[in-house]
PDB file of C-alpha atoms in Angstrom:
ATOM      1  CA  TYR A  26      44.042   8.773-104.688  1.00 51.00           C
ATOM      2  CA  THR A  27      47.412   7.346-105.396  1.00 56.00           C
ATOM      3  CA  PHE A  28      49.110   5.250-103.561  1.00 56.00           C
ATOM      4  CA  ASN A  29      52.620   5.114-103.330  1.00 60.00           C
ATOM      5  CA  THR A  30      54.244   1.568-102.835  1.00 60.00           C
ATOM      6  CA  LYS A  31      57.440   2.240-101.467  1.00 60.00           C
ATOM      7  CA  ALA A  32      56.011   4.066 -98.547  1.00 57.00           C
ATOM      8  CA  LEU A  33      53.597   1.329 -98.045  1.00 54.00           C
ATOM      9  CA  ARG A  34      55.769  -1.503 -97.694  1.00 57.00           C
ATOM     10  CA  LYS A  35      58.533   0.656 -95.731  1.00 57.00           C
ATOM     11  CA  GLY A  36      55.426   1.452 -93.321  1.00 55.00           C
ATOM     12  CA  LEU A  37      54.545  -2.219 -93.089  1.00 51.00           C
ATOM     13  CA  MET A  38      57.874  -3.461 -91.895  1.00 54.00           C
ATOM     14  CA  ILE A  39      58.447  -0.519 -89.655  1.00 52.00           C
ATOM     15  CA  MET A  40      54.609  -1.492 -88.092  1.00 50.00           C
ATOM     16  CA  ASN A  41      55.743  -5.520 -88.241  1.00 49.00           C
ATOM     17  CA  THR A  42      58.968  -4.762 -86.932  1.00 50.00           C
ATOM     18  CA  SER A  43      58.116  -2.735 -83.763  1.00 47.00           C
ATOM     19  CA  GLY A  44      54.674  -4.230 -83.417  1.00 48.00           C
ATOM     20  CA  SER A  45      54.840  -7.482 -81.779  1.00 52.00           C
ATOM     21  CA  LYS A  46      57.938  -9.324 -80.772  1.00 54.00           C
ATOM     22  CA  GLN A  47      58.205 -12.544 -82.600  1.00 57.00           C
ATOM     23  CA  LYS A  48      58.911 -15.658 -79.709  1.00 59.00           C
ATOM     24  CA  ASN A  49      61.792 -18.121 -81.343  1.00 59.00           C
ATOM     25  CA  PHE A  50      61.872 -21.536 -79.804  1.00 54.00           C
ATOM     26  CA  PRO A  51      64.068 -24.086 -79.696  1.00 54.00           C
ATOM     27  CA  ILE A  52      64.041 -26.871 -82.119  1.00 52.00           C
ATOM     28  CA  THR A  53      65.027 -29.491 -79.379  1.00 52.00           C
ATOM     29  CA  ASN A  54      61.605 -29.394 -77.866  1.00 55.00           C
ATOM     30  CA  ILE A  55      60.009 -30.132 -81.146  1.00 66.00           C
ATOM     31  CA  GLY A  56      62.364 -32.829 -81.915  1.00 72.00           C
ATOM     32  CA  SER A  57      61.599 -34.396 -78.490  1.00 77.00           C
ATOM     33  CA  VAL A  58      58.469 -34.321 -78.269  1.00 79.00           C
ATOM     34  CA  THR A  59      58.070 -35.960 -81.687  1.00 84.00           C
ATOM     35  CA  LEU A  60      60.685 -38.512 -80.362  1.00 85.00           C
ATOM     36  CA  LEU A  61      58.531 -39.250 -77.673  1.00 88.00           C
ATOM     37  CA  MET A  62      55.500 -39.626 -80.075  1.00 91.00           C
ATOM     38  CA  ILE A  63      57.863 -42.120 -82.598  1.00 92.00           C
ATOM     39  CA  PHE A  64      58.186 -43.963 -79.296  1.00 94.00           C
ATOM     40  CA  ILE A  65      54.697 -43.821 -77.893  1.00 95.00           C
ATOM     41  CA  VAL A  66      53.256 -45.117 -81.384  1.00 96.00           C
ATOM     42  CA  LEU A  67      56.524 -47.797 -81.921  1.00 96.00           C
ATOM     43  CA  CYS A  68      55.159 -49.445 -78.449  1.00 96.00           C
ATOM     44  CA  MET A  69      51.490 -49.699 -79.327  1.00 96.00           C
ATOM     45  CA  ILE A  70      52.377 -51.519 -82.531  1.00 96.00           C
ATOM     46  CA  THR A  71      54.820 -53.778 -80.558  1.00 96.00           C
ATOM     47  CA  PHE A  72      51.965 -54.170 -78.284  1.00 96.00           C
ATOM     48  CA  ALA A  73      49.203 -54.512 -81.085  1.00 96.00           C
ATOM     49  CA  ALA A  74      51.267 -57.183 -82.872  1.00 95.00           C
ATOM     50  CA  LEU A  75      52.233 -59.270 -79.454  1.00 95.00           C
ATOM     51  CA  SER A  76      48.491 -59.394 -78.888  1.00 96.00           C
ATOM     52  CA  LEU A  77      47.830 -60.003 -82.185  1.00 95.00           C
ATOM     53  CA  SER A  78      50.219 -62.857 -81.918  1.00 94.00           C
ATOM     54  CA  SER A  79      49.238 -64.477 -78.080  1.00 94.00           C
ATOM     55  CA  ALA A  80      45.247 -64.542 -79.584  1.00 95.00           C
ATOM     56  CA  ALA A  81      46.544 -66.580 -82.553  1.00 94.00           C
ATOM     57  CA  SER A  82      48.167 -68.852 -80.121  1.00 93.00           C
ATOM     58  CA  ASP A  83      45.305 -68.858 -78.268  1.00 95.00           C
ATOM     59  CA  TYR A  84      43.162 -69.457 -80.987  1.00 95.00           C
ATOM     60  CA  GLN A  85      44.858 -73.114 -82.404  1.00 94.00           C
ATOM     61  CA  THR A  86      45.435 -73.999 -78.990  1.00 94.00           C
ATOM     62  CA  ALA A  87      41.519 -73.857 -78.375  1.00 95.00           C
ATOM     63  CA  ARG A  88      40.881 -75.545 -81.785  1.00 96.00           C
ATOM     64  CA  LYS A  89      43.229 -78.404 -81.178  1.00 94.00           C
ATOM     65  CA  SER A  90      41.788 -78.838 -77.782  1.00 94.00           C
ATOM     66  CA  ALA A  91      38.253 -79.064 -79.222  1.00 95.00           C
ATOM     67  CA  THR A  92      39.594 -81.130 -81.992  1.00 94.00           C
ATOM     68  CA  HIS A  93      40.446 -83.778 -79.631  1.00 94.00           C
ATOM     69  CA  ALA A  94      37.896 -83.754 -77.132  1.00 94.00           C
ATOM     70  CA  GLN A  95      35.327 -84.165 -80.555  1.00 95.00           C
ATOM     71  CA  GLU A  96      37.437 -87.491 -81.511  1.00 95.00           C
ATOM     72  CA  TYR A  97      37.581 -88.210 -77.695  1.00 95.00           C
ATOM     73  CA  TYR A  98      34.055 -88.362 -77.052  1.00 95.00           C
ATOM     74  CA  LYS A  99      33.532 -89.994 -80.205  1.00 95.00           C
ATOM     75  CA  ALA A 100      35.756 -93.028 -79.875  1.00 95.00           C
ATOM     76  CA  SER A 101      34.175 -92.710 -75.964  1.00 95.00           C
ATOM     77  CA  GLY A 102      30.810 -92.987 -77.725  1.00 95.00           C
ATOM     78  CA  ARG A 103      31.990 -96.413 -80.027  1.00 95.00           C
ATOM     79  CA  ALA A 104      33.689 -97.762 -77.207  1.00 95.00           C
ATOM     80  CA  GLU A 105      30.094 -97.495 -75.383  1.00 95.00           C
ATOM     81  CA  GLU A 106      28.548 -99.692 -78.162  1.00 95.00           C
ATOM     82  CA  THR A 107      31.272-101.850 -78.280  1.00 94.00           C
ATOM     83  CA  LEU A 108      30.562-102.449 -74.674  1.00 94.00           C
ATOM     84  CA  ALA A 109      27.088-102.463 -74.621  1.00 93.00           C
ATOM     85  CA  LYS A 110      27.651-105.872 -77.496  1.00 93.00           C
ATOM     86  CA  ILE A 111      30.262-107.011 -74.521  1.00 93.00           C
ATOM     87  CA  ASP A 112      27.272-106.816 -72.004  1.00 92.00           C
ATOM     88  CA  GLN A 113      24.924-109.117 -74.502  1.00 92.00           C
ATOM     89  CA  VAL A 114      26.868-112.012 -74.824  1.00 91.00           C
ATOM     90  CA  LEU A 115      28.047-112.089 -71.406  1.00 90.00           C
ATOM     91  CA  LYS A 116      24.553-112.080 -70.722  1.00 90.00           C
ATOM     92  CA  ASN A 117      23.879-114.728 -73.377  1.00 89.00           C
ATOM     93  CA  CYS A 118      27.015-116.796 -72.180  1.00 88.00           C
ATOM     94  CA  TYR A 119      25.619-116.410 -68.365  1.00 87.00           C
ATOM     95  CA  LEU A 120      22.171-117.697 -69.247  1.00 87.00           C
ATOM     96  CA  GLN A 121      24.013-120.499 -71.013  1.00 87.00           C
ATOM     97  CA  THR A 122      25.941-122.181 -68.437  1.00 83.00           C
ATOM     98  CA  SER A 123      25.270-122.706 -64.112  1.00 77.00           C
ATOM     99  CA  ASP A 124      29.393-123.053 -63.093  1.00 84.00           C
ATOM    100  CA  ILE A 125      32.108-119.937 -63.658  1.00 86.00           C
ATOM    101  CA  ALA A 126      34.848-122.827 -65.323  1.00 85.00           C
ATOM    102  CA  GLY A 127      31.722-123.320 -68.163  1.00 87.00           C
ATOM    103  CA  TYR A 128      31.015-119.332 -68.246  1.00 88.00           C
ATOM    104  CA  TYR A 129      34.636-118.036 -69.252  1.00 89.00           C
ATOM    105  CA  LYS A 130      34.791-120.822 -71.572  1.00 90.00           C
ATOM    106  CA  ASN A 131      32.102-119.825 -73.441  1.00 89.00           C
ATOM    107  CA  ILE A 132      33.416-116.280 -73.428  1.00 90.00           C
ATOM    108  CA  GLU A 133      36.754-117.770 -74.633  1.00 90.00           C
ATOM    109  CA  GLN A 134      35.073-119.448 -77.425  1.00 90.00           C
ATOM    110  CA  HIS A 135      32.853-116.605 -78.929  1.00 89.00           C
ATOM    111  CA  TYR A 136      36.082-114.118 -78.850  1.00 89.00           C
ATOM    112  CA  LYS A 137      38.722-116.556 -80.089  1.00 87.00           C
ATOM    113  CA  ASN A 138      38.288-115.455 -83.686  1.00 86.00           C
ATOM    114  CA  ASN A 139      38.085-111.378 -82.532  1.00 85.00           C
ATOM    115  CA  SER A 140      41.302-109.912 -82.979  1.00 85.00           C
ATOM    116  CA  ASP A 141      39.999-106.766 -81.675  1.00 88.00           C
ATOM    117  CA  ILE A 142      39.163-108.213 -77.730  1.00 90.00           C
ATOM    118  CA  THR A 143      41.866-109.845 -75.882  1.00 89.00           C
ATOM    119  CA  LEU A 144      41.410-111.993 -73.276  1.00 91.00           C
ATOM    120  CA  LYS A 145      43.390-112.758 -70.101  1.00 91.00           C
ATOM    121  CA  ARG A 146      42.772-115.085 -68.057  1.00 87.00           C
ATOM    122  CA  THR A 147      44.523-115.682 -64.877  1.00 84.00           C
ATOM    123  CA  SER A 148      43.386-118.592 -61.682  1.00 79.00           C
ATOM    124  CA  ASP A 149      41.043-116.976 -60.112  1.00 80.00           C
ATOM    125  CA  SER A 150      39.924-114.302 -62.808  1.00 86.00           C
ATOM    126  CA  LEU A 151      39.289-113.613 -66.853  1.00 90.00           C
ATOM    127  CA  THR A 152      39.948-109.387 -67.814  1.00 93.00           C
ATOM    128  CA  LEU A 153      38.327-108.668 -71.660  1.00 94.00           C
ATOM    129  CA  THR A 154      40.457-105.611 -73.308  1.00 94.00           C
ATOM    130  CA  TYR A 155      39.690-103.757 -76.671  1.00 94.00           C
ATOM    131  CA  GLN A 156      40.709-100.444 -77.413  1.00 93.00           C
ATOM    132  CA  THR A 157      38.664 -98.168 -79.962  1.00 94.00           C
ATOM    133  CA  LYS A 158      40.537 -95.572 -82.061  1.00 94.00           C
ATOM    134  CA  ILE A 159      40.277 -91.885 -81.168  1.00 93.00           C
ATOM    135  CA  ASN A 160      43.027 -90.611 -84.219  1.00 92.00           C
ATOM    136  CA  ASP A 161      46.331 -91.694 -85.941  1.00 90.00           C
ATOM    137  CA  LYS A 162      47.906 -91.534 -82.605  1.00 90.00           C
ATOM    138  CA  GLN A 163      45.660 -91.837 -79.739  1.00 92.00           C
ATOM    139  CA  ALA A 164      43.409 -95.120 -78.576  1.00 94.00           C
ATOM    140  CA  LEU A 165      41.176 -95.062 -76.180  1.00 94.00           C
ATOM    141  CA  GLN A 166      41.787 -98.930 -74.010  1.00 95.00           C
ATOM    142  CA  THR A 167      38.829 -99.974 -72.015  1.00 94.00           C
ATOM    143  CA  ARG A 168      39.755-103.160 -69.673  1.00 95.00           C
ATOM    144  CA  LEU A 169      36.984-105.307 -68.391  1.00 94.00           C
ATOM    145  CA  LEU A 170      37.379-107.596 -65.399  1.00 93.00           C
ATOM    146  CA  ILE A 171      34.372-110.544 -66.011  1.00 91.00           C
ATOM    147  CA  LEU A 172      32.278-111.356 -62.907  1.00 88.00           C
ATOM    148  CA  HIS A 173      30.147-114.098 -62.115  1.00 82.00           C
ATOM    149  CA  PRO A 174      27.015-114.131 -59.836  1.00 75.00           C
ATOM    150  CA  SER A 175      28.995-116.823 -57.217  1.00 74.00           C
ATOM    151  CA  GLU A 176      31.637-114.528 -56.719  1.00 65.00           C
ATOM    152  CA  GLN A 177      29.661-111.312 -55.585  1.00 59.00           C
ATOM    153  CA  THR A 178      29.907-110.881 -52.537  1.00 50.00           C
ATOM    154  CA  ASP A 179      27.660-107.955 -52.455  1.00 48.00           C
ATOM    155  CA  LYS A 180      24.025-109.116 -50.695  1.00 41.00           C
ATOM    156  CA  ARG A 181      21.726-106.528 -52.900  1.00 45.00           C
ATOM    157  CA  SER A 182      23.230-107.822 -56.141  1.00 45.00           C
ATOM    158  CA  LEU A 183      22.618-111.660 -55.442  1.00 41.00           C
ATOM    159  CA  SER A 184      19.216-111.096 -54.156  1.00 43.00           C
ATOM    160  CA  SER A 185      18.999-108.175 -57.050  1.00 47.00           C
ATOM    161  CA  ALA A 186      19.532-111.841 -59.470  1.00 46.00           C
ATOM    162  CA  LYS A 187      16.380-113.277 -59.487  1.00 46.00           C
ATOM    163  CA  THR A 188      14.366-110.668 -60.573  1.00 49.00           C
ATOM    164  CA  ALA A 189      17.661-108.997 -63.526  1.00 60.00           C
ATOM    165  CA  THR A 190      20.889-109.656 -64.821  1.00 62.00           C
ATOM    166  CA  PRO A 191      23.567-109.679 -61.829  1.00 75.00           C
ATOM    167  CA  ASP A 192      26.700-107.400 -62.799  1.00 85.00           C
ATOM    168  CA  LEU A 193      28.363-109.365 -65.489  1.00 89.00           C
ATOM    169  CA  TYR A 194      31.422-106.897 -65.814  1.00 91.00           C
ATOM    170  CA  ARG A 195      33.726-104.207 -63.787  1.00 91.00           C
ATOM    171  CA  ILE A 196      35.364-101.572 -65.810  1.00 92.00           C
ATOM    172  CA  THR A 197      38.455-101.509 -64.922  1.00 93.00           C
ATOM    173  CA  GLY A 198      40.066 -99.517 -66.927  1.00 93.00           C
ATOM    174  CA  TRP A 199      38.926 -96.400 -69.315  1.00 93.00           C
ATOM    175  CA  GLN A 200      42.508 -95.046 -70.289  1.00 94.00           C
ATOM    176  CA  THR A 201      44.199 -92.871 -73.718  1.00 92.00           C
ATOM    177  CA  LEU A 202      47.080 -94.337 -74.590  1.00 91.00           C
ATOM    178  CA  SER A 203      49.602 -93.613 -77.271  1.00 89.00           C
ATOM    179  CA  THR A 204      49.791 -95.360 -80.268  1.00 86.00           C
ATOM    180  CA  ALA A 205      51.761 -93.620 -82.923  1.00 82.00           C
ATOM    181  CA  ASP A 206      55.685 -93.980 -82.520  1.00 81.00           C
ATOM    182  CA  TRP A 207      57.791 -92.134 -80.287  1.00 75.00           C
ATOM    183  CA  ASN A 208      60.806 -91.029 -81.728  1.00 74.00           C
ATOM    184  CA  GLY A 209      62.945 -89.886 -78.949  1.00 70.00           C
ATOM    185  CA  ASP A 210      66.163 -87.697 -80.590  1.00 70.00           C
ATOM    186  CA  ASN A 211      68.450 -87.087 -77.259  1.00 72.00           C
ATOM    187  CA  SER A 212      71.443 -85.838 -80.010  1.00 74.00           C
ATOM    188  CA  LEU A 213      72.930 -83.097 -79.612  1.00 71.00           C
ATOM    189  CA  ASN A 214      75.062 -80.533 -81.899  1.00 72.00           C
ATOM    190  CA  LEU A 215      77.250 -78.862 -79.931  1.00 71.00           C
ATOM    191  CA  LEU A 216      80.297 -78.395 -82.492  1.00 70.00           C
ATOM    192  CA  LYS A 217      80.349 -78.620 -86.055  1.00 65.00           C
ATOM    193  CA  LYS A 218      82.407 -80.877 -88.304  1.00 59.00           C
TER     194      LYS A 218
END
């Protein structure tokens, strides 16, 4: 068998052109689909970046909140320990005296050299205040109104005074204070010189 390559090529060409018609697709359809896909991918990347940024911000906020809560509760525990010591001092002062004036005087004598505790005396009351450091910018301030059993009008506390020590203080303040200096900058540069 001998093949005539020229005839074979000619036959294939005829078959190729006459057998099936090629469809021509416009280039604009391929371009618009590509542009749409690029736009969708860019939108997805943008939303992913925004989600990541939001998650990072939420994490930082949650971490700061957890740190602050931990610091606050540690300071609150230390304030409770100080309160327990004050309660013991008040019980001792109460047992040593029988009148209100002597009771208040004993308390003042006990805390006169203590710079952490502040006493404020008015004509009819004594207030004790102390602060517990939370962090460099905040402190927990506790304020107590010192009571004497003869001042109490609650019959239950007076009747229980025979068996137990009556209430010797009332907590009138337990609040967080800012201890850092506030530097408010209200200047606004509108024109450069």
